[in-house]
Coordinates of C-alpha atoms and ligand atoms in Angstrom, one line a residue:
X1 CA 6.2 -19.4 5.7
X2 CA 4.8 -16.2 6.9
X3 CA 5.1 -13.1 5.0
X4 CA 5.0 -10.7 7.5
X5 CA 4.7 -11.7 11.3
X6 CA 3.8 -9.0 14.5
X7 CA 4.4 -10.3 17.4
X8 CA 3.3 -8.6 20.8
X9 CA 3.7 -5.4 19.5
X10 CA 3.0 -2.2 21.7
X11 CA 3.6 1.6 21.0
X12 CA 3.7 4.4 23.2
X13 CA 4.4 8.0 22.4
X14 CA 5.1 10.1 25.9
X15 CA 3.6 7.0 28.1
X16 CA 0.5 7.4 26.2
X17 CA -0.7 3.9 24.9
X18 CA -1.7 3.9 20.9
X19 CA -1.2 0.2 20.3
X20 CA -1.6 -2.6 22.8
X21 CA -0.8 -6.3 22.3
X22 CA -1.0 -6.1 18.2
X23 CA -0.4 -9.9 17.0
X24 CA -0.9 -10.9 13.6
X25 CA 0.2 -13.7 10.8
X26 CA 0.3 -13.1 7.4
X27 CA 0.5 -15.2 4.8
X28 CA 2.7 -14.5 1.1
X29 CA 0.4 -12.4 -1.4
X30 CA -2.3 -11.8 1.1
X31 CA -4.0 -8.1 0.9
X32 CA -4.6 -6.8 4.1
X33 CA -7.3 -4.0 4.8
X34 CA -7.4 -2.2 7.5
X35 CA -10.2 -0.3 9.2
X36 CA -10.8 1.5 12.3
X37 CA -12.0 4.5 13.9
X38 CA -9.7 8.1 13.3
X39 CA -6.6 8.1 15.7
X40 CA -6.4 4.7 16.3
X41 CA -2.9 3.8 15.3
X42 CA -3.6 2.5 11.7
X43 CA -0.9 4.8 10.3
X44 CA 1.2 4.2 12.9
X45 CA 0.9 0.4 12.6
X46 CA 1.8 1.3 8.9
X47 CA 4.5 3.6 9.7
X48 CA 6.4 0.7 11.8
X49 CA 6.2 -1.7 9.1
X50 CA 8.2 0.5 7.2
X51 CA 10.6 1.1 9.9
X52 CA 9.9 4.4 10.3
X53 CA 9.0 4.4 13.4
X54 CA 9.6 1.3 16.2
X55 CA 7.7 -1.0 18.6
X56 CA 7.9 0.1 21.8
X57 CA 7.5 -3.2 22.6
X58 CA 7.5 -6.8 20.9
X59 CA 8.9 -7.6 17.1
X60 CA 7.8 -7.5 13.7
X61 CA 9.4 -10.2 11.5
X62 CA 9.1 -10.3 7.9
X63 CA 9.7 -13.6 6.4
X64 CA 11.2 -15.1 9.4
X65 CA 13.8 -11.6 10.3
X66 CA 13.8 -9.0 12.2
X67 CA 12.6 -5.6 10.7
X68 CA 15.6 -3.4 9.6
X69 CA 16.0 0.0 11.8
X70 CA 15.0 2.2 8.6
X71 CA 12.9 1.4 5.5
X72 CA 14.2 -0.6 2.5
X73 CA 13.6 -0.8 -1.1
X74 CA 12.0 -4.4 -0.2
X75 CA 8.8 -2.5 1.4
X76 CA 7.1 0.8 -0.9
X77 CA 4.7 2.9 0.5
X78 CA 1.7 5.3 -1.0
X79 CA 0.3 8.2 1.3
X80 CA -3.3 9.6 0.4
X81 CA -2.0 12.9 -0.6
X82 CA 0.3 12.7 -3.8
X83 CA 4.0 12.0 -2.9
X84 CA 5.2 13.0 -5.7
X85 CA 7.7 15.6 -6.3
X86 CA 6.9 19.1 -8.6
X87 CA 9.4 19.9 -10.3
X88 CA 10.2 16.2 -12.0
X89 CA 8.7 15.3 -15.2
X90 CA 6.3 11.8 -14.7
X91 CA 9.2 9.5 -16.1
X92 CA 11.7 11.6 -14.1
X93 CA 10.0 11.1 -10.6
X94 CA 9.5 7.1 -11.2
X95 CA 13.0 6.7 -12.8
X96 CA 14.1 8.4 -9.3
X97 CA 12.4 6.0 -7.2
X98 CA 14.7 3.3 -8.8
X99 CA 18.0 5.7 -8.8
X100 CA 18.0 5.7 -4.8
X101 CA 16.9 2.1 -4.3
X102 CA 20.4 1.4 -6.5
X103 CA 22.4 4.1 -5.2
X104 CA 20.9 5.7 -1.8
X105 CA 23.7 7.4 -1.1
X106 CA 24.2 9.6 -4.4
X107 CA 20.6 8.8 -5.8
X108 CA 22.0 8.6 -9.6
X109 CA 22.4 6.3 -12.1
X110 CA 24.5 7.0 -15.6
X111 CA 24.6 5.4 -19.0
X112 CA 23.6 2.3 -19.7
X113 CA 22.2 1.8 -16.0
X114 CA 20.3 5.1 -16.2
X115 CA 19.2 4.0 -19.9
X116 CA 17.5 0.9 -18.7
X117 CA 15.9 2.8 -15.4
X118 CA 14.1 4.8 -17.8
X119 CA 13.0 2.2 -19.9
X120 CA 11.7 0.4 -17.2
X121 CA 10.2 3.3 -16.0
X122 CA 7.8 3.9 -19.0
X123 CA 6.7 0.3 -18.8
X124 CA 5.7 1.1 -15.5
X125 CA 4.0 3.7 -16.4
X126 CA 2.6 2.0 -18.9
X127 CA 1.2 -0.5 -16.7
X128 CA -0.9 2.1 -14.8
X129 CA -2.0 3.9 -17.3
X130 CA 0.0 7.0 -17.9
X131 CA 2.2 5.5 -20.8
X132 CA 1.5 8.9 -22.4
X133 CA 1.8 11.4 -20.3
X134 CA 5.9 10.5 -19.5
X135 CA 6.9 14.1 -20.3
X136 CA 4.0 15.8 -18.2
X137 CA 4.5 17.5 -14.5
X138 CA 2.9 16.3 -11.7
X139 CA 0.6 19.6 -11.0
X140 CA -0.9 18.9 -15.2
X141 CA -2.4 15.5 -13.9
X142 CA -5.7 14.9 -12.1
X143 CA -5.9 13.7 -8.8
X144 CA -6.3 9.9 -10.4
X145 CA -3.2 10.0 -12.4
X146 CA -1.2 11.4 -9.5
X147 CA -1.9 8.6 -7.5
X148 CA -0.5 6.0 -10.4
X149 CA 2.1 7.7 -10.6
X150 CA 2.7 7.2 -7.0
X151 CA 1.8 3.6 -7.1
X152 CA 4.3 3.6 -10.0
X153 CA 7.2 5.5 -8.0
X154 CA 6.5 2.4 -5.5
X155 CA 6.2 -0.7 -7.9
X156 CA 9.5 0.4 -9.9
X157 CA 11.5 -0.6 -6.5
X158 CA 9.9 -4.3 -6.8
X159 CA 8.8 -4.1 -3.5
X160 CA 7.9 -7.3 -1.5
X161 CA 5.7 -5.5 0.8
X162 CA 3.4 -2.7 -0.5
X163 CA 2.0 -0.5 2.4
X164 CA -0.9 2.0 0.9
X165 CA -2.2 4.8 3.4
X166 CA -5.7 6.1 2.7
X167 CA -4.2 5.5 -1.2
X168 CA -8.2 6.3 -2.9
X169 CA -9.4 8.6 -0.2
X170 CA -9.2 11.4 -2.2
X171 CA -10.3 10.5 -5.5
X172 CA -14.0 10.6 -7.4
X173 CA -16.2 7.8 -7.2
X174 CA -15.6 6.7 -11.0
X175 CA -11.7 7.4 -11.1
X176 CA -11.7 4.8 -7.7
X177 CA -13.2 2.3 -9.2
X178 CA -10.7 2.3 -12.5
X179 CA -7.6 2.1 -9.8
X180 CA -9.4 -0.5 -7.8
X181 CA -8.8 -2.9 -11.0
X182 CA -5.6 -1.8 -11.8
X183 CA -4.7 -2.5 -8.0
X184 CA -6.0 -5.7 -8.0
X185 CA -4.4 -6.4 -11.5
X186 CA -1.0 -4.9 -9.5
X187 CA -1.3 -7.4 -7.1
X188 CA -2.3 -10.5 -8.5
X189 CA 0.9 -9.8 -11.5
X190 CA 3.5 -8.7 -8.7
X191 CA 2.6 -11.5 -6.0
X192 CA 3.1 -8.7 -3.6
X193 CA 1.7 -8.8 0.0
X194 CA -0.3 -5.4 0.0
X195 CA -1.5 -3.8 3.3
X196 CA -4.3 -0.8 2.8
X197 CA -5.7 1.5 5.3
X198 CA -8.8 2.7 4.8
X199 CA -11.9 4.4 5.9
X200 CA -14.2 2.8 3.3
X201 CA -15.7 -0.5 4.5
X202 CA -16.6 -1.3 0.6
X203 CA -13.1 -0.8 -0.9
X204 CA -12.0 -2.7 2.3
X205 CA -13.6 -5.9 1.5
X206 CA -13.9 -5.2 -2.6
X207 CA -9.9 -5.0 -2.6
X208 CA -8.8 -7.5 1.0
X209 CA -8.7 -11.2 1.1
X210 CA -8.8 -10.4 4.9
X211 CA -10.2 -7.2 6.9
X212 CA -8.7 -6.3 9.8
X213 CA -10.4 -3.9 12.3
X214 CA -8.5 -2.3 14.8
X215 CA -10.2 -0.6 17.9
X216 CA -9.9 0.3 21.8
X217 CA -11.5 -2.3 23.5
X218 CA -11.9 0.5 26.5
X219 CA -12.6 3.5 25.4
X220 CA -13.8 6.0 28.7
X221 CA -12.0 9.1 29.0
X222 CA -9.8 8.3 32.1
X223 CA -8.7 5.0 30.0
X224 CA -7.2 6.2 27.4
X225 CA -3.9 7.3 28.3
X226 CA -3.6 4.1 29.7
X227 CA -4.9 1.4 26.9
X228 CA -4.5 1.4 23.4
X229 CA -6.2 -0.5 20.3
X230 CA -6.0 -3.5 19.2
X231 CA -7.0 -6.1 16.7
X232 CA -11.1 -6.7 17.4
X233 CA -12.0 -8.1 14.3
X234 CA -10.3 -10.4 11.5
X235 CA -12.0 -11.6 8.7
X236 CA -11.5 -13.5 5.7
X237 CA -13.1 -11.7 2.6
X238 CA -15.0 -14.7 1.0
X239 CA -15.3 -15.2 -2.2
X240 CA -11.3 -15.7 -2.1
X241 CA -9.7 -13.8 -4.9
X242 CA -6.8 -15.6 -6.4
X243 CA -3.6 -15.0 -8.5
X244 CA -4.0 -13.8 -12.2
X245 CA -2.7 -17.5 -13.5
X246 CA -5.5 -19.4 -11.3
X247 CA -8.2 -16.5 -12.2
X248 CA -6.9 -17.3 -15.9
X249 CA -7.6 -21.3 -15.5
X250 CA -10.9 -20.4 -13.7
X251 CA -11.9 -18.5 -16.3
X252 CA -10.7 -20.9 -19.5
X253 CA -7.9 -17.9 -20.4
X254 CA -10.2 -15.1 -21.2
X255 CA -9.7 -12.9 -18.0
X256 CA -8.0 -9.7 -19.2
X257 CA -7.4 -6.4 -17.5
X258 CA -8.7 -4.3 -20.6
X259 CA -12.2 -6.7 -20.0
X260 CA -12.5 -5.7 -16.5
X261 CA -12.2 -2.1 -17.2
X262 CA -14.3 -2.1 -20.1
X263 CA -16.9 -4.0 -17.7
X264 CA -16.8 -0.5 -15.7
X265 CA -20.0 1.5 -15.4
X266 CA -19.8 4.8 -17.3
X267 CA -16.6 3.7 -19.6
X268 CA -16.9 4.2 -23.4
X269 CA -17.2 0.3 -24.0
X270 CA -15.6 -1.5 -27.2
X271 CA -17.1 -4.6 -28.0
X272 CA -19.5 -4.0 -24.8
Ligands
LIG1 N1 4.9 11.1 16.2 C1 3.9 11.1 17.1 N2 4.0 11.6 18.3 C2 3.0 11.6 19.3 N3 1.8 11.1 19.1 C3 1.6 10.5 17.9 C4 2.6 10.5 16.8 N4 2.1 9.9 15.7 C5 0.8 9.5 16.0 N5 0.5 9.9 17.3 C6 -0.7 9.6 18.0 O1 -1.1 8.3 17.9 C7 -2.5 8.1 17.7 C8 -2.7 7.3 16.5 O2 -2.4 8.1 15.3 P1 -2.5 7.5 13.9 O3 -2.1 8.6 12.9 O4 -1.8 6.2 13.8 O5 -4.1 7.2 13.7 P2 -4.9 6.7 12.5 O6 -5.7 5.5 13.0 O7 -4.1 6.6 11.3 O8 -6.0 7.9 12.3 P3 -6.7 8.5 11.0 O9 -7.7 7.5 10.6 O10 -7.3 9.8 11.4 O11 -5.6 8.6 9.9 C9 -3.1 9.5 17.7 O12 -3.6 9.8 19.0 C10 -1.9 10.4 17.4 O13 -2.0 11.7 18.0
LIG2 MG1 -4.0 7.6 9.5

């Protein structure tokens, strides 16, 4: 069984040609990176995955049916720049996230509903690191945190499908690295199929199991209205990176997050 399947797909905007004869099989819990030079359609292959914008041509079926005609709680999404809203406390914005994938239409919960939202929102955040900083507003968190707490907003819909734009882009070298393990962590726990644009050829094949390089074949000036990108290069990222439970048999039990990020560079190390 595929997780997601593209089939064919095209997209125009005006009769101008972005995408051209985009066909791709994924498998469940694979990570997809993908590269590419600027303006070559890698949002916009992001943007249709999450129905938010449509093929002009062809289909994209995700396990087996066809896409919905607007995004669902089944597929999150993460932009570069923090999604977050201002004026919501850090538990407030992620318990929202889960208040309009139960109740779109009012986008509330009450009582005992909006008891166990909460609850589950602190474990979230928790999970990525900003278990104490519930009662904080976005604009008194770095750059780093803000971006958990997107990822968090995301995860607390259980999405099946996780679609990160440029998520790291704008983020130090040191505060990268710490989210690349909690991603990876993320991912291997939730069994999610993850699919990451980016312009960073190292996080591409640190974080993928496969790379996948879109491009315009033809690129002179008077072809461009008239052909767009497609997929040049797909690769494999070898070695394979498994699940958390195989990682855990590989490695007799002893694979832990808090190892990994203590293994960082430039963290203040116990036991290290
Ligand atoms: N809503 C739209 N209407 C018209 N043209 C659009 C629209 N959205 C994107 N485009 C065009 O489609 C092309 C691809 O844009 P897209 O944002 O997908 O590129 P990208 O690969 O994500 O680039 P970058 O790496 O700079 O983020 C660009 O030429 C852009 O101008
Ligand atoms: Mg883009």
């Amino acid at each position: 069984m595929t997780a997601v399947s593209v089939k064919n797909v095209w997209k125009e905007y005006d009769g101008r040609i972005v995408l051209e004869q985009v066909s791709l099989e994924v498998e469940p819990h694979s990570f997809i990176a993908l590269v590419g030079p600027s303006g070559c359609g890698k949002s916009t292959f992001l943007r249709m995955l999450l129905s938010a914008e449509m093929p002009t041509k062809g289909d994209i079926l995700v396990e087996g049916e066809r896409l919905p005609g607007e995004p669902t709680a089944d597929r999150g999404v993460v932009f570069q720049r923090y999604s977050v809203f201002p004026h919501l406390t850090v538990l407030e914005n992620v318990v929202l996230g889960k208040e309009f994938a139960a109740s779109p239409f009012l986008g509330k919960l009450f009582g005992k509903a909006k008891k166990q939202a909460r609850e589950e929102a602190a474990e979230i955040l928790t999970a990525v690191g900003l278990g104490d900083f519930l009662n904080l507003y976005p604009s008194q968190l770095s750059g780093g945190m803000q971006q958990r707490l997107a990822i968090a907003q995301a995860l607390i819909k259980r999405p099946k499908i996780l679609l990160l734009d440029e998520p790291f882009g704008a983020l130090d070298p040191g505060i990268r690295a710490e989210i690349h393990v909690l991603m990876l962590k993320l991912w291997r726990e939730t069994k999610m199929t993850v699919f990451m644009v980016t312009h960073d050829l190292s996080e591409a094949f640190h974080l993928g199991t496969r790379v996948i390089a879109f491009d315009r074949p033809r690129n002179r000036p008077e072809e461009r209205e008239r052909y767009g990108a497609t997929i040049t290069h797909d690769l494999a990222v070898w070695p394979p990176k498994y699940p958390v439970s195989d990682t855990h048999i590989a490695s007799g039990g002893t694979t832990r997050l808090l190892d990994e990020l203590e293994a960082l560079p430039g963290r203040p190390g116990v036991g290290h």
